[in-house]
Amino acid sequence: MAPPTMLQNAQVATQFTLSTSGENTIRLTSDAENNADVKFANWDKFKFAPIRESTVSRAMTRRYFADLDKYTESDVVIVGAGSAGLSAAYVLAKNRPDLKIAIIEASVSPGGGCWLGGQLFSAMVLRKPANIFLDELDIAYDDEGDYVVVKHAALFMSTLMSKVLQFPNVKLFNATAVEDLITRRDETTGELRIAGVVTNWTLVALNHDTQSCMDPNTINCNIVLSTTGHDGPFGAFSAKRLESLGKAPKDVTQGFKPQSEQNTTATAPADGFQLGGMRGLDMNKAEDAIVKGTREVVPGLVIAGMELAEVDGSNRMGPTFGAMALSGVKAAEAVLNSIDH
Ligand code: 48N
C-alpha cells in the first residue's frame, strides 16, 4: 500500500477538510454544501464552474479603479512596503479604522529587504524589546535573552503583510512608484508642506527616457510616511526629493534642523536640507538612532526606517530588524500627532 500522502487529515480551510482515504484518492468534504462530498477520485469528470474572460477582466478592473478613485484622497500615504512601512501601516490601521491608508510600493512584491535575515540567510534577529511587536502579531520566535530569532524572515514579513492587507481601510498599490511629492508653500511663512504623492506604474517610471511624456497620477493626503529604505536605485526617495529644495549645510550630529534653526549663513531656501548620508555599521548606535529619530522631518512628511539614516547621517545596523518594526510603530504615532494637531 502506498504511504499516506502529506495531505493526510490536513485541515486546509474552515469549510473543507482534505483527507486521503488510504487508497491515495483525495476526498474533499465541504461543510458549506451540507457535507456534499466532492469526490476527486475520478479526475476525468472534474470541471470548474464556467466563466467568460471578460468577466475576469471586469472583476479586476472594477475593483482596482474603484480603489484608485477612493484612495486618490487618502488620510495617510505610506511610501514603501518594507518592514518599517508595513509595521506603521499595521499600527495605524488597527488603531484608526477611520483613516484611509494607501501604501505605494514600487516592486511587484512588497516586503523590501525583509524576506531574509542577512546575506541571504533565512533566520531573522530582532533585539529586545522589539519582540513585543512579534507578540502582537502572534509570530513565534526563539528567545535568546537580549534578542529573539524568528526562524525565517519570510514568516515575519508574510504574517505582517497578511494582517495589514486584511484591514478594510488599507489599500496596497504595488508595482507603483512614487515619482515625486506634492508640495504646498505657506504664503505667509513660506514654509513648505507635503500634501501628497505623484505616482506612476514602476515600469513606466523606469522607462521615462525611452518614451516621452508618460505623465504621472496623483494622490492627495494629509500626511506622507516615507519608508523607502536606505540608498540605492530607489532608496531614500523622499529624502532625496526634499534635498533638491536646497543645500543648506546641516550639523549631522544634531539631526535635521530646518534652515531657520541652523547656525549657518547659507543662503539656501528656508526649507532646504542636505542629506546626512548613511554611516558605517554600528548595531548598537544605529537601531536606537533610527527609532528615536523617527519623526515628521518637514510638515506633512514623516520619515522612518532606513531612509531616516540617509537623512540624519546615522549608522546602519546590518542584519537586525527590531529598529524597523519599532520605527514603524513610532512613525504611526508621529503620523497621528500630525493629523490630530
Ligand atoms: O526594506 P526596505 O528597503 O526599507 P525599510 O526601512 O522598511 O527596512 C530596511 C531594512 O530592510 C534594512 O535595510 C536592514 C535593517 N538593513 C540595514 C543595513 O544596515 O543594511 O523597504 C523599502 C521599500 C522597498 O520595498 C522598495 O521597493 C520601496 O520601499 N520603495 C518605493 N516604493 C514606491 N515608490 C518609491 N519611490 C520607492 N522607493 C523605494
Short mmCIF file of C-alpha atoms and ligand atoms in Angstrom, two decimals:
data_model
loop_
_atom_site.label_atom_id
_atom_site.label_comp_id
_atom_site.label_asym_id
_atom_site.label_seq_id
_atom_site.Cartn_x
_atom_site.Cartn_y
_atom_site.Cartn_z
CA MET A 1 0.00 0.00 0.00
CA ALA A 2 1.36 3.45 -0.87
CA PRO A 3 2.48 5.55 2.13
CA PRO A 4 -0.09 8.12 3.35
CA THR A 5 0.36 11.39 1.46
CA MET A 6 1.36 14.67 3.13
CA LEU A 7 -2.26 15.72 2.92
CA GLN A 8 -3.31 13.02 5.37
CA ASN A 9 -6.05 14.59 7.51
CA ALA A 10 -4.63 18.05 6.72
CA GLN A 11 -7.09 20.77 7.81
CA VAL A 12 -6.96 23.10 4.77
CA ALA A 13 -9.63 25.64 5.48
CA THR A 14 -12.69 26.15 7.68
CA GLN A 15 -15.12 24.84 5.06
CA PHE A 16 -13.02 21.99 3.73
CA THR A 17 -11.24 19.06 5.26
CA LEU A 18 -8.80 17.43 2.90
CA SER A 19 -8.06 13.87 3.78
CA THR A 20 -6.89 10.85 1.93
CA SER A 21 -8.76 7.67 2.45
CA GLY A 22 -5.79 5.38 2.20
CA GLU A 23 -6.18 4.34 -1.41
CA ASN A 24 -4.47 7.68 -2.27
CA THR A 25 -7.60 9.45 -3.51
CA ILE A 26 -8.43 12.88 -2.09
CA ARG A 27 -11.91 13.32 -0.68
CA LEU A 28 -12.99 16.92 -0.33
CA THR A 29 -15.95 17.31 2.01
CA SER A 30 -17.46 20.76 2.12
CA ASP A 31 -19.45 21.72 5.22
CA ALA A 32 -20.71 24.73 3.28
CA GLU A 33 -22.51 22.35 0.93
CA ASN A 34 -24.10 20.40 3.79
CA ASN A 35 -21.43 17.77 3.66
CA ALA A 36 -21.94 17.10 -0.04
CA ASP A 37 -18.90 15.05 -0.84
CA VAL A 38 -16.93 16.15 -3.88
CA LYS A 39 -15.05 13.08 -4.85
CA PHE A 40 -11.85 13.77 -6.75
CA ALA A 41 -11.28 10.06 -7.10
CA ASN A 42 -12.29 10.32 -10.77
CA TRP A 43 -10.44 13.40 -12.07
CA ASP A 44 -11.68 12.79 -15.57
CA LYS A 45 -15.06 14.18 -14.52
CA PHE A 46 -13.56 17.18 -12.68
CA LYS A 47 -14.82 20.55 -14.02
CA PHE A 48 -14.61 24.19 -12.85
CA ALA A 49 -17.68 26.41 -12.96
CA PRO A 50 -17.93 28.19 -16.41
CA ILE A 51 -16.63 31.76 -16.93
CA ARG A 52 -16.12 34.31 -19.73
CA GLU A 53 -12.71 36.02 -19.96
CA SER A 54 -14.24 39.48 -19.87
CA THR A 55 -15.82 38.61 -16.52
CA VAL A 56 -12.35 38.16 -15.05
CA SER A 57 -11.19 41.44 -16.57
CA ARG A 58 -14.17 43.30 -15.14
CA ALA A 59 -13.70 41.61 -11.75
CA MET A 60 -10.17 43.02 -11.59
CA THR A 61 -10.54 46.41 -13.21
CA ARG A 62 -13.79 47.43 -11.49
CA ARG A 63 -12.19 46.86 -8.10
CA TYR A 64 -8.83 48.45 -8.97
CA PHE A 65 -10.32 51.62 -10.39
CA ALA A 66 -12.85 51.88 -7.59
CA ASP A 67 -9.93 51.74 -5.16
CA LEU A 68 -7.96 54.27 -7.21
CA ASP A 69 -10.96 56.61 -7.07
CA LYS A 70 -11.44 56.04 -3.33
CA TYR A 71 -7.80 56.48 -2.33
CA THR A 72 -6.96 59.42 -4.58
CA GLU A 73 -7.89 61.39 -1.47
CA SER A 74 -6.23 59.48 1.38
CA ASP A 75 -5.62 60.38 5.00
CA VAL A 76 -2.19 58.74 5.02
CA VAL A 77 0.09 57.62 2.20
CA ILE A 78 2.91 55.22 3.11
CA VAL A 79 5.68 55.07 0.51
CA GLY A 80 7.47 51.72 0.65
CA ALA A 81 6.02 48.43 1.89
CA GLY A 82 9.10 47.20 3.70
CA SER A 83 9.30 46.23 7.37
CA ALA A 84 9.12 49.81 8.64
CA GLY A 85 6.30 50.90 6.35
CA LEU A 86 4.16 47.82 6.95
CA SER A 87 4.75 47.94 10.73
CA ALA A 88 3.49 51.53 10.70
CA ALA A 89 0.56 50.55 8.48
CA TYR A 90 -0.42 47.80 10.93
CA VAL A 91 -0.42 50.13 13.95
CA LEU A 92 -2.29 52.90 12.11
CA ALA A 93 -4.91 50.66 10.52
CA LYS A 94 -5.58 48.75 13.74
CA ASN A 95 -5.89 51.87 15.91
CA ARG A 96 -7.59 54.22 13.45
CA PRO A 97 -10.12 52.35 11.31
CA ASP A 98 -11.47 55.79 10.32
CA LEU A 99 -8.28 56.62 8.36
CA LYS A 100 -7.88 55.78 4.68
CA ILE A 101 -4.33 54.42 4.31
CA ALA A 102 -2.75 53.97 0.86
CA ILE A 103 0.52 52.04 0.65
CA ILE A 104 2.54 52.68 -2.53
CA GLU A 105 5.11 50.02 -3.30
CA ALA A 106 7.39 50.19 -6.34
CA SER A 107 8.06 46.48 -6.50
CA VAL A 108 5.53 43.89 -7.64
CA SER A 109 6.45 42.01 -4.44
CA PRO A 110 6.17 44.10 -1.27
CA GLY A 111 8.36 43.34 1.72
CA GLY A 112 11.51 45.26 0.87
CA GLY A 113 14.65 43.77 2.39
CA CYS A 114 12.78 41.66 4.91
CA TRP A 115 12.41 38.29 3.18
CA LEU A 116 15.78 37.12 4.50
CA GLY A 117 17.77 37.84 7.65
CA GLY A 118 21.13 38.90 6.20
CA GLN A 119 23.47 37.69 3.44
CA LEU A 120 20.57 35.55 2.20
CA PHE A 121 20.41 33.64 5.47
CA SER A 122 16.81 32.80 6.48
CA ALA A 123 16.66 33.46 10.22
CA MET A 124 15.79 36.99 11.36
CA VAL A 125 17.15 38.65 14.52
CA LEU A 126 15.30 41.30 16.49
CA ARG A 127 16.81 42.80 19.63
CA LYS A 128 14.53 43.17 22.64
CA PRO A 129 12.17 44.90 23.25
CA ALA A 130 11.13 44.51 19.58
CA ASN A 131 9.80 41.05 20.46
CA ILE A 132 6.69 42.81 21.80
CA PHE A 133 5.75 43.53 18.20
CA LEU A 134 6.16 39.84 17.36
CA ASP A 135 3.91 39.00 20.31
CA GLU A 136 1.32 41.46 18.93
CA LEU A 137 1.46 39.68 15.56
CA ASP A 138 1.49 36.26 17.23
CA ILE A 139 4.74 35.26 15.49
CA ALA A 140 6.77 32.53 17.18
CA TYR A 141 10.46 33.07 17.96
CA ASP A 142 13.39 31.63 19.89
CA ASP A 143 14.12 33.71 22.98
CA GLU A 144 17.90 34.15 23.28
CA GLY A 145 17.96 36.60 26.18
CA ASP A 146 18.77 40.06 24.80
CA TYR A 147 17.44 39.16 21.38
CA VAL A 148 14.99 36.84 19.68
CA VAL A 149 15.17 34.90 16.42
CA VAL A 150 12.29 34.28 14.02
CA LYS A 151 13.04 31.05 12.17
CA HIS A 152 12.53 32.68 8.76
CA ALA A 153 12.30 36.38 7.91
CA ALA A 154 9.57 35.48 5.42
CA LEU A 155 7.44 34.22 8.32
CA PHE A 156 7.61 37.71 9.87
CA MET A 157 7.02 39.55 6.60
CA SER A 158 4.23 37.31 5.29
CA THR A 159 2.40 37.41 8.63
CA LEU A 160 2.73 41.21 8.92
CA MET A 161 1.66 41.71 5.31
CA SER A 162 -1.33 39.40 5.55
CA LYS A 163 -2.57 41.23 8.65
CA VAL A 164 -2.07 44.66 7.08
CA LEU A 165 -3.85 43.68 3.86
CA GLN A 166 -6.87 42.40 5.78
CA PHE A 167 -7.66 45.81 7.27
CA PRO A 168 -10.61 47.32 5.35
CA ASN A 169 -9.10 50.82 5.49
CA VAL A 170 -5.82 49.84 3.79
CA LYS A 171 -5.10 49.63 0.06
CA LEU A 172 -1.77 48.43 -1.29
CA PHE A 173 -0.82 49.78 -4.71
CA ASN A 174 2.21 47.63 -5.59
CA ALA A 175 4.16 47.82 -8.86
CA THR A 176 3.53 51.55 -8.43
CA ALA A 177 6.32 54.07 -7.83
CA VAL A 178 6.17 57.42 -6.11
CA GLU A 179 7.90 59.69 -8.62
CA ASP A 180 7.56 62.96 -6.75
CA LEU A 181 5.95 64.72 -3.79
CA ILE A 182 3.02 67.13 -3.93
CA THR A 183 4.18 70.33 -2.19
CA ARG A 184 2.42 73.40 -0.81
CA ARG A 185 4.18 76.56 0.28
CA ASP A 186 2.55 78.66 3.02
CA GLU A 187 2.02 82.13 1.50
CA THR A 188 2.83 83.94 4.74
CA THR A 189 5.58 81.86 6.38
CA GLY A 190 7.00 80.43 3.16
CA GLU A 191 7.07 77.08 4.95
CA LEU A 192 6.92 74.04 2.73
CA ARG A 193 4.33 71.32 3.43
CA ILE A 194 3.97 67.94 1.76
CA ALA A 195 0.40 67.32 0.59
CA GLY A 196 0.53 64.06 -1.33
CA VAL A 197 2.47 61.97 -3.78
CA VAL A 198 2.95 61.72 -7.52
CA THR A 199 2.70 58.15 -8.81
CA ASN A 200 3.24 56.11 -11.92
CA TRP A 201 3.46 52.42 -12.81
CA THR A 202 7.01 51.43 -11.79
CA LEU A 203 7.69 50.08 -15.26
CA VAL A 204 6.78 53.49 -16.64
CA ALA A 205 8.86 55.28 -14.01
CA LEU A 206 11.84 53.15 -15.08
CA ASN A 207 11.34 53.99 -18.74
CA HIS A 208 10.87 57.73 -18.89
CA ASP A 209 13.95 58.00 -21.08
CA THR A 210 12.56 55.54 -23.58
CA GLN A 211 9.17 57.26 -24.10
CA SER A 212 8.32 60.95 -23.82
CA CYS A 213 5.51 62.46 -21.74
CA MET A 214 4.31 59.45 -19.75
CA ASP A 215 2.79 61.76 -17.18
CA PRO A 216 2.01 60.57 -13.66
CA ASN A 217 -1.04 60.33 -11.46
CA THR A 218 -1.51 61.90 -8.02
CA ILE A 219 -2.78 61.08 -4.54
CA ASN A 220 -3.60 63.91 -2.11
CA CYS A 221 -3.31 63.21 1.58
CA ASN A 222 -2.92 64.82 4.99
CA ILE A 223 0.45 63.23 5.61
CA VAL A 224 3.04 61.07 3.86
CA LEU A 225 5.11 58.46 5.68
CA SER A 226 8.20 57.65 3.65
CA THR A 227 9.92 54.35 4.38
CA THR A 228 11.77 53.74 1.13
CA GLY A 229 14.88 52.24 2.67
CA HIS A 230 18.48 53.33 2.52
CA ASP A 231 20.23 54.49 -0.57
CA GLY A 232 20.19 52.58 -3.83
CA PRO A 233 18.33 52.99 -7.14
CA PHE A 234 15.02 53.57 -5.35
CA GLY A 235 16.15 54.14 -1.76
CA ALA A 236 15.70 57.24 0.35
CA PHE A 237 13.35 58.59 -2.29
CA SER A 238 11.50 61.30 -0.38
CA ALA A 239 14.64 62.46 1.44
CA LYS A 240 16.47 62.88 -1.87
CA ARG A 241 13.48 64.69 -3.37
CA LEU A 242 13.37 67.09 -0.42
CA GLU A 243 17.12 67.67 -0.60
CA SER A 244 16.66 69.04 -4.11
CA LEU A 245 14.98 72.03 -2.47
CA GLY A 246 18.30 73.38 -1.32
CA LYS A 247 21.70 72.56 0.10
CA ALA A 248 21.64 74.22 3.47
CA PRO A 249 24.56 72.72 5.42
CA LYS A 250 23.39 70.75 8.40
CA ASP A 251 25.15 69.59 11.52
CA VAL A 252 24.54 65.86 11.27
CA THR A 253 25.26 65.35 14.93
CA GLN A 254 22.19 67.44 15.74
CA GLY A 255 19.94 65.59 13.33
CA PHE A 256 17.75 67.50 10.92
CA LYS A 257 17.10 71.17 11.58
CA PRO A 258 15.33 73.47 9.12
CA GLN A 259 17.48 76.27 7.77
CA SER A 260 15.86 78.82 10.08
CA GLU A 261 17.13 76.95 13.16
CA GLN A 262 20.64 76.21 11.90
CA ASN A 263 23.53 78.46 12.87
CA THR A 264 24.65 78.99 9.34
CA THR A 265 24.79 81.92 6.95
CA ALA A 266 23.99 79.75 3.94
CA THR A 267 21.51 81.37 1.61
CA ALA A 268 19.63 78.20 0.72
CA PRO A 269 15.81 78.42 0.83
CA ALA A 270 14.34 78.22 4.33
CA ASP A 271 13.23 74.67 3.83
CA GLY A 272 16.37 73.38 2.15
CA PHE A 273 18.15 70.49 3.74
CA GLN A 274 21.06 68.28 2.96
CA LEU A 275 21.16 64.53 3.41
CA GLY A 276 23.39 63.33 6.22
CA GLY A 277 24.14 60.11 4.32
CA MET A 278 24.04 56.68 5.98
CA ARG A 279 27.16 55.93 8.05
CA GLY A 280 29.08 52.68 8.69
CA LEU A 281 27.63 49.72 10.52
CA ASP A 282 27.24 50.04 14.30
CA MET A 283 24.35 47.90 15.50
CA ASN A 284 24.08 49.40 18.98
CA LYS A 285 24.14 53.04 17.83
CA ALA A 286 22.12 52.54 14.64
CA GLU A 287 18.95 50.95 15.98
CA ASP A 288 18.45 53.40 18.84
CA ALA A 289 19.09 56.36 16.50
CA ILE A 290 16.55 55.17 13.92
CA VAL A 291 13.79 54.56 16.44
CA LYS A 292 14.43 57.74 18.44
CA GLY A 293 14.91 59.82 15.28
CA THR A 294 11.67 58.72 13.57
CA ARG A 295 9.70 61.96 13.20
CA GLU A 296 7.91 64.43 10.97
CA VAL A 297 11.01 65.70 9.14
CA VAL A 298 9.20 68.51 7.38
CA PRO A 299 5.49 69.38 7.78
CA GLY A 300 3.43 66.67 6.17
CA LEU A 301 6.30 64.17 5.81
CA VAL A 302 7.32 61.56 8.37
CA ILE A 303 10.43 59.53 7.54
CA ALA A 304 11.15 56.18 9.20
CA GLY A 305 13.18 53.01 8.79
CA MET A 306 16.45 53.04 6.94
CA GLU A 307 15.52 56.07 4.84
CA LEU A 308 15.99 58.06 8.02
CA ALA A 309 19.65 57.01 8.19
CA GLU A 310 20.15 58.87 4.90
CA VAL A 311 18.51 61.98 6.36
CA ASP A 312 20.26 62.11 9.75
CA GLY A 313 23.58 60.55 8.84
CA SER A 314 23.05 57.77 11.36
CA ASN A 315 24.73 54.39 11.20
CA ARG A 316 23.41 51.30 9.51
CA MET A 317 22.63 48.33 11.72
CA GLY A 318 23.08 45.40 9.34
CA PRO A 319 21.05 42.18 9.74
CA THR A 320 18.84 43.07 12.68
CA PHE A 321 15.26 44.27 12.26
CA GLY A 322 13.98 45.44 15.64
CA ALA A 323 14.51 49.07 14.72
CA MET A 324 12.47 48.68 11.54
CA ALA A 325 9.48 47.33 13.42
CA LEU A 326 9.62 49.87 16.24
CA SER A 327 10.47 52.76 13.92
CA GLY A 328 7.25 51.85 12.16
CA VAL A 329 5.41 51.90 15.47
CA LYS A 330 6.88 55.32 16.35
CA ALA A 331 6.13 56.58 12.83
CA ALA A 332 2.48 55.71 13.35
CA GLU A 333 2.50 57.89 16.46
CA ALA A 334 4.17 60.75 14.56
CA VAL A 335 1.57 60.45 11.79
CA LEU A 336 -1.31 60.60 14.28
CA ASN A 337 0.27 63.54 16.12
CA SER A 338 0.48 65.41 12.84
CA ILE A 339 -3.07 64.56 11.76
CA ASP A 340 -4.65 65.25 15.13
CA HIS A 341 -2.91 68.59 15.72
O1 48N B 1 13.02 47.09 3.46
P1 48N B 1 13.18 48.43 2.83
O2 48N B 1 14.32 48.66 1.94
O3 48N B 1 13.20 49.61 3.92
P2 48N B 1 12.89 49.56 5.50
O4 48N B 1 13.38 50.84 6.02
O5 48N B 1 11.48 49.17 5.74
O6 48N B 1 13.81 48.35 6.03
C1 48N B 1 15.19 48.42 5.85
C2 48N B 1 15.78 47.07 6.20
O7 48N B 1 15.31 46.07 5.27
C3 48N B 1 17.27 47.11 6.10
O8 48N B 1 17.80 47.73 5.19
C4 48N B 1 18.07 46.30 7.09
C5 48N B 1 17.67 46.57 8.51
N1 48N B 1 19.46 46.53 6.82
C6 48N B 1 20.17 47.50 7.29
C7 48N B 1 21.55 47.64 6.78
O9 48N B 1 22.43 48.09 7.56
O10 48N B 1 21.78 47.23 5.62
O11 48N B 1 11.82 48.72 2.02
C8 48N B 1 11.69 49.88 1.26
C9 48N B 1 10.60 49.66 0.23
C10 48N B 1 11.03 48.65 -0.86
O12 48N B 1 10.05 47.63 -0.98
C11 48N B 1 11.09 49.50 -2.13
O13 48N B 1 10.67 48.81 -3.30
C12 48N B 1 10.11 50.61 -1.80
O14 48N B 1 10.32 50.88 -0.43
N2 48N B 1 10.37 51.88 -2.49
C13 48N B 1 9.43 52.59 -3.14
N3 48N B 1 8.11 52.35 -3.32
C14 48N B 1 7.43 53.28 -4.01
N4 48N B 1 7.97 54.39 -4.55
C15 48N B 1 9.28 54.66 -4.38
N5 48N B 1 9.81 55.77 -4.91
C16 48N B 1 10.07 53.73 -3.65
N6 48N B 1 11.38 53.68 -3.29
C17 48N B 1 11.54 52.54 -2.61
#
